[in-house]
mmCIF file of C-alpha atoms in Angstrom:
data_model
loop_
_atom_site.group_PDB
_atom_site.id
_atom_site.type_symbol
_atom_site.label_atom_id
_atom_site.label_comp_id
_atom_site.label_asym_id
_atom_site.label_seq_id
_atom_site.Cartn_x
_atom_site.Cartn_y
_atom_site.Cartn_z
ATOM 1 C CA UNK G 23 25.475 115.352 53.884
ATOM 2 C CA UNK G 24 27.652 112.553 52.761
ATOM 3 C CA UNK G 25 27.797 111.888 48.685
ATOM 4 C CA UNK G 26 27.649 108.458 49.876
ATOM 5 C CA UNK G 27 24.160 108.507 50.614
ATOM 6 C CA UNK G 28 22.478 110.679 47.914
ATOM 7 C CA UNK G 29 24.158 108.314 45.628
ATOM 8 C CA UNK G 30 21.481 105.710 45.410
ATOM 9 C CA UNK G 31 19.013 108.515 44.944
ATOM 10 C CA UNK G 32 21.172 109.872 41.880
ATOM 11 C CA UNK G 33 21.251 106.906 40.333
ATOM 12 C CA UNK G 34 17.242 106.464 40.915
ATOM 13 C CA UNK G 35 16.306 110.110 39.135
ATOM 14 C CA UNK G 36 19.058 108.849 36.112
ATOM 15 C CA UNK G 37 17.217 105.436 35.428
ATOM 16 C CA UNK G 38 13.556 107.223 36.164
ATOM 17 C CA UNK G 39 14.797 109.642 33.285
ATOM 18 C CA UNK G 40 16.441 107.492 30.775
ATOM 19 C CA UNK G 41 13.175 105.353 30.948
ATOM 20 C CA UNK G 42 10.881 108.575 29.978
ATOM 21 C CA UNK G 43 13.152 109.440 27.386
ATOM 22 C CA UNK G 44 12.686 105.927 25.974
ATOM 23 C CA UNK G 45 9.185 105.924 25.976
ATOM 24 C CA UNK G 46 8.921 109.430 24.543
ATOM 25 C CA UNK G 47 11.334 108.042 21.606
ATOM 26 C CA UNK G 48 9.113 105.603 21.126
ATOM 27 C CA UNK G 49 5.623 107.802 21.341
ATOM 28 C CA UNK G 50 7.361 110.151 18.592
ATOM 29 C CA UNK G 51 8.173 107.109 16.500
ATOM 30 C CA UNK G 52 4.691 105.752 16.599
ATOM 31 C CA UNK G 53 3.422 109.634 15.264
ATOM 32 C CA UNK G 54 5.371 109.894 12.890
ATOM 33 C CA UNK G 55 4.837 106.225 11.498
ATOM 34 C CA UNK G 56 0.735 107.661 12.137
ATOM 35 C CA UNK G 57 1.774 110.639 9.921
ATOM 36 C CA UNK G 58 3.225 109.227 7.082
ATOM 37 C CA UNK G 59 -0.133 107.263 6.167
ATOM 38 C CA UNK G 60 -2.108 108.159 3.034
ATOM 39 C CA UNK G 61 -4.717 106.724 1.050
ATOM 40 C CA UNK G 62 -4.024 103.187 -0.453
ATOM 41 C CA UNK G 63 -1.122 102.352 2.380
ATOM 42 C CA UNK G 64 -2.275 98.837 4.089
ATOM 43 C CA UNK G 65 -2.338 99.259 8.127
ATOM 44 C CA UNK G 66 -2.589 96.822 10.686
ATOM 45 C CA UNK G 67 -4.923 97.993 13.821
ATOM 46 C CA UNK G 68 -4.008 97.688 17.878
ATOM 47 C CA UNK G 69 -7.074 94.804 17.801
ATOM 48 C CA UNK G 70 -4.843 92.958 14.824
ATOM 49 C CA UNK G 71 -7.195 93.502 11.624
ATOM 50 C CA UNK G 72 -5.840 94.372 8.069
ATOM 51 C CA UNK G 73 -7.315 97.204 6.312
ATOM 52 C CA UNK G 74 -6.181 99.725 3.286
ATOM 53 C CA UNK G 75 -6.289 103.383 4.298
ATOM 54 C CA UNK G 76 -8.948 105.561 2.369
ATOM 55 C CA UNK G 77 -8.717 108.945 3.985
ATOM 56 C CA UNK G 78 -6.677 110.622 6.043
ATOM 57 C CA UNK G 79 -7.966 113.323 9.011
ATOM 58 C CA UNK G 80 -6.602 114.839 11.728
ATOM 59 C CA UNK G 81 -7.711 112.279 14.317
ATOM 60 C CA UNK G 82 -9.411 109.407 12.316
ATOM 61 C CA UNK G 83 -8.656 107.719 9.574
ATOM 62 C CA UNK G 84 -11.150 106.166 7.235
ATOM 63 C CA UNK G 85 -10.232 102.233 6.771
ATOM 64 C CA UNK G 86 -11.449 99.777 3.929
ATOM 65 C CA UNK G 87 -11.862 96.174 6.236
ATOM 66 C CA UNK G 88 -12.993 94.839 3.436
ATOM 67 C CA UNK G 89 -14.531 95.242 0.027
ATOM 68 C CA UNK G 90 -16.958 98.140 -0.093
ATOM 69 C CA UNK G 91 -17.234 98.218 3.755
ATOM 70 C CA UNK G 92 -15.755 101.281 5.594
ATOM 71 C CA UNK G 93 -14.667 102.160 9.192
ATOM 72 C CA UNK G 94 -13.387 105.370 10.587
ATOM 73 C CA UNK G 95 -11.256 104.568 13.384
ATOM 74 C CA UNK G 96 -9.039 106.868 15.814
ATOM 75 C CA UNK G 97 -5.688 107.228 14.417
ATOM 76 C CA UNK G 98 -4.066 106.246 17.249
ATOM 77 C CA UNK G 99 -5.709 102.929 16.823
ATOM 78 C CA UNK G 100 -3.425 102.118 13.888
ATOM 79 C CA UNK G 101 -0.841 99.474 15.364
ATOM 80 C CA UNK G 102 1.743 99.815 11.967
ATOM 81 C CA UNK G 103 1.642 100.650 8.904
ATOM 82 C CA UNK G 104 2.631 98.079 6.349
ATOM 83 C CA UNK G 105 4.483 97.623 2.758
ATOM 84 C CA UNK G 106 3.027 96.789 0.275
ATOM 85 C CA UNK G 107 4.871 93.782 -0.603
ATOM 86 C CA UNK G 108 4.000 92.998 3.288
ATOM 87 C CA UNK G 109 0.695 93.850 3.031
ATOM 88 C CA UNK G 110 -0.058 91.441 -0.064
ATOM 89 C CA UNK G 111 1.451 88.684 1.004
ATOM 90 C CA UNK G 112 -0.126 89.016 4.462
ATOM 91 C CA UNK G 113 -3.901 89.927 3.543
ATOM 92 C CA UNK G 114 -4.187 88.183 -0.441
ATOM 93 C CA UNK G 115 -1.129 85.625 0.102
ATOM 94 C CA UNK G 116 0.438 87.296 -2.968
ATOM 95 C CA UNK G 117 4.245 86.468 -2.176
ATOM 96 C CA UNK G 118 6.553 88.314 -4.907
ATOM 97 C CA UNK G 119 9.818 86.915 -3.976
ATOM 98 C CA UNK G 120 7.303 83.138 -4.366
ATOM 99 C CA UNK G 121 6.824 84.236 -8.304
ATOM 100 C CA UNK G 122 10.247 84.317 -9.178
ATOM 101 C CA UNK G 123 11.003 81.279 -7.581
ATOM 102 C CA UNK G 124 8.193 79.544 -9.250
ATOM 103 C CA UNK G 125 9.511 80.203 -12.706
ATOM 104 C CA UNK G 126 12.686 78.262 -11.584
ATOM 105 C CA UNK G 127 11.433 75.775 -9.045
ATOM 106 C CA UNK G 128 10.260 72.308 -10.742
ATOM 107 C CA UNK G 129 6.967 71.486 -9.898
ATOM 108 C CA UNK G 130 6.759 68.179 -7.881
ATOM 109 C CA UNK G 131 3.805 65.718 -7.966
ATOM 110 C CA UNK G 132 1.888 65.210 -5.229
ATOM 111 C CA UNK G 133 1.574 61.417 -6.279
ATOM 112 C CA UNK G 134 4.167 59.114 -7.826
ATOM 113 C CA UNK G 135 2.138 57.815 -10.564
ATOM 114 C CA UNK G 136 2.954 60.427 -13.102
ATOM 115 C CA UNK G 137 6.652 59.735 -12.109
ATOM 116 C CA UNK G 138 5.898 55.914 -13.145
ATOM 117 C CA UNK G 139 3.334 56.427 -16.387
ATOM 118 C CA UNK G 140 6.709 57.557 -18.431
ATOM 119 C CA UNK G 141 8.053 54.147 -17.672
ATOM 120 C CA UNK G 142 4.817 51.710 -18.524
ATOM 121 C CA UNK G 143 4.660 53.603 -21.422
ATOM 122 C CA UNK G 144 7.529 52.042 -22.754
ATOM 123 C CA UNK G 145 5.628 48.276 -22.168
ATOM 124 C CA UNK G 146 2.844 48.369 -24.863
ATOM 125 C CA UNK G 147 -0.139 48.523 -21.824
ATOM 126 C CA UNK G 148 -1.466 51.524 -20.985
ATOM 127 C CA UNK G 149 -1.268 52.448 -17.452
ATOM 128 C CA UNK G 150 -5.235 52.401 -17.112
ATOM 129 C CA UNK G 151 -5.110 48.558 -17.907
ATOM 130 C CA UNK G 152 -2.518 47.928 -15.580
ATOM 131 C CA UNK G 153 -4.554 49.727 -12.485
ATOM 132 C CA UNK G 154 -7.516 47.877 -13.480
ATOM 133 C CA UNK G 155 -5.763 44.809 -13.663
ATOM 134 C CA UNK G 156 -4.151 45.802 -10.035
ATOM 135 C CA UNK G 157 -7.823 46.755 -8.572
ATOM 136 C CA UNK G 158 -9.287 43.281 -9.754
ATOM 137 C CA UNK G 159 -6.311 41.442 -7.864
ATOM 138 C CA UNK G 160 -6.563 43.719 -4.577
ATOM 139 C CA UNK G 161 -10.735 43.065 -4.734
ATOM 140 C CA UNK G 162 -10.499 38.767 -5.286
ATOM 141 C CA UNK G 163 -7.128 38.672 -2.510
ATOM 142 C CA UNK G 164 -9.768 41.192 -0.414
ATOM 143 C CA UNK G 165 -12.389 38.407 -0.752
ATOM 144 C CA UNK G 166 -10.313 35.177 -0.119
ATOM 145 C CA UNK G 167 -8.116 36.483 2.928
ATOM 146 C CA UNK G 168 -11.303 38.372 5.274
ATOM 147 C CA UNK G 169 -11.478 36.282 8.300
ATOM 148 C CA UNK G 170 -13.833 37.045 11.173
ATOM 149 C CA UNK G 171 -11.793 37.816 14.496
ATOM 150 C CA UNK G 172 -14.031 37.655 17.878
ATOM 151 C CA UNK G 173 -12.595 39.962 20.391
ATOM 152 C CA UNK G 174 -14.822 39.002 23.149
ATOM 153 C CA UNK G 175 -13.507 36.389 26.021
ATOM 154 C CA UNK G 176 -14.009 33.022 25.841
ATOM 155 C CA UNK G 177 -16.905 31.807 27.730
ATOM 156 C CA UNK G 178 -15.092 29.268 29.706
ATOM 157 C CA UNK G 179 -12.512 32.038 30.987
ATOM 158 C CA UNK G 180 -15.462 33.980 32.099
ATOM 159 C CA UNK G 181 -17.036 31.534 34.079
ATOM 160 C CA UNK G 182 -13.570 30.284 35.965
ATOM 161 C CA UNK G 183 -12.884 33.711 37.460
ATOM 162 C CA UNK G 184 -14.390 34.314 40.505
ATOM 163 C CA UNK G 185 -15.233 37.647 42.350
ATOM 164 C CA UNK G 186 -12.955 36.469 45.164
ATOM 165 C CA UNK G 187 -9.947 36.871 42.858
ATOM 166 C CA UNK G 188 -11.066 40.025 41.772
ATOM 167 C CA UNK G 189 -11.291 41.148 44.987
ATOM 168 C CA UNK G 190 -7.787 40.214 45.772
ATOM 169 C CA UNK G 191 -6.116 41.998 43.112
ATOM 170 C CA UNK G 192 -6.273 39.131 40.492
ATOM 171 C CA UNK G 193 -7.818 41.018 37.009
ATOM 172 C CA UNK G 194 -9.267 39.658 33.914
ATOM 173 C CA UNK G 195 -5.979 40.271 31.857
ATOM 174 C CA UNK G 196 -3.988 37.534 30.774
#
């Protein structure tokens, strides 16, 4: 036989094996990541729910989903296992890096009136007058400028359209 043609079939068993050997690698990583939980870590299930590792078996683990309520599940049912950093800011929205920042970070209104009160301070009038003041204008303009708009057709423009038109491809719109 020519090397020529058991080439392809070489180069076939090669890829077939480098692919097992990947997956294996990856099998061993997911057992070992499996084996290093104990009780407290925060996990992450295949099905995508949070829950803090209680006990530890040979096959199941024993998960806290949520206060005071306990699940065993099969160990290879655990998807990753988390930091704790991760796992707080993930399941109670505790962010750590957030904390620091927060000490440094100004805090910014989410209105601009306590940006202005510093300002009409300065006047003499409180700032309570001068909304009052500004909610008795808006309420008499409010009154004087309300005018009734009819947003039905005029009866007249009605009455000269015919079905004929209609019919013809002419349409109501103007």
């Amino acid at each position: 036989m020519n090397i020529v043609t058991l080439l392809p079939f070489i180069v076939l068993i090669g890829a077939m094996f480098l692919m097992t050997r990947s997956a294996k690698n990856k099998q061993r990583q997911a057992q070992q990541m499996r084996n290093d939980m104990h009780p407290g870590t925060g996990v992450r299930t295949i099905g995508g729910m949070y829950a803090t590792v209680k006990e530890v078996h040979d096959d199941t683990v024993l998960l806290e989903v949520a206060p005071g309520v306990h699940a065993i599940y099969a160990k290879n049912a655990v998807g990753a296992v988390l930091a704790d950093a991760e796992y707080n800011r993930i399941v109670h929205g505790i962010d750590p890096d957030e904390d620091a920042d927060a000490v440094d970070t100004p805090v910014v209104p989410d209105d601009a009136s306590s940006l202005t009160e510093a300002a009409d301070a300065g006047d003499g009038d409180s700032s309570a007058d001068k909304a009052d003041a500004a909610d008795e204008t808006d309420e008499k303009a409010g009154k004087t400028d309300v005018k009734k708009i009819d947003l039905g057709k005029d009866d007249a423009a009605a009455a000269s359209t015919s079905e004929d038109e209609k019919r013809d491809g002419g349409t109501d719109a103007k």
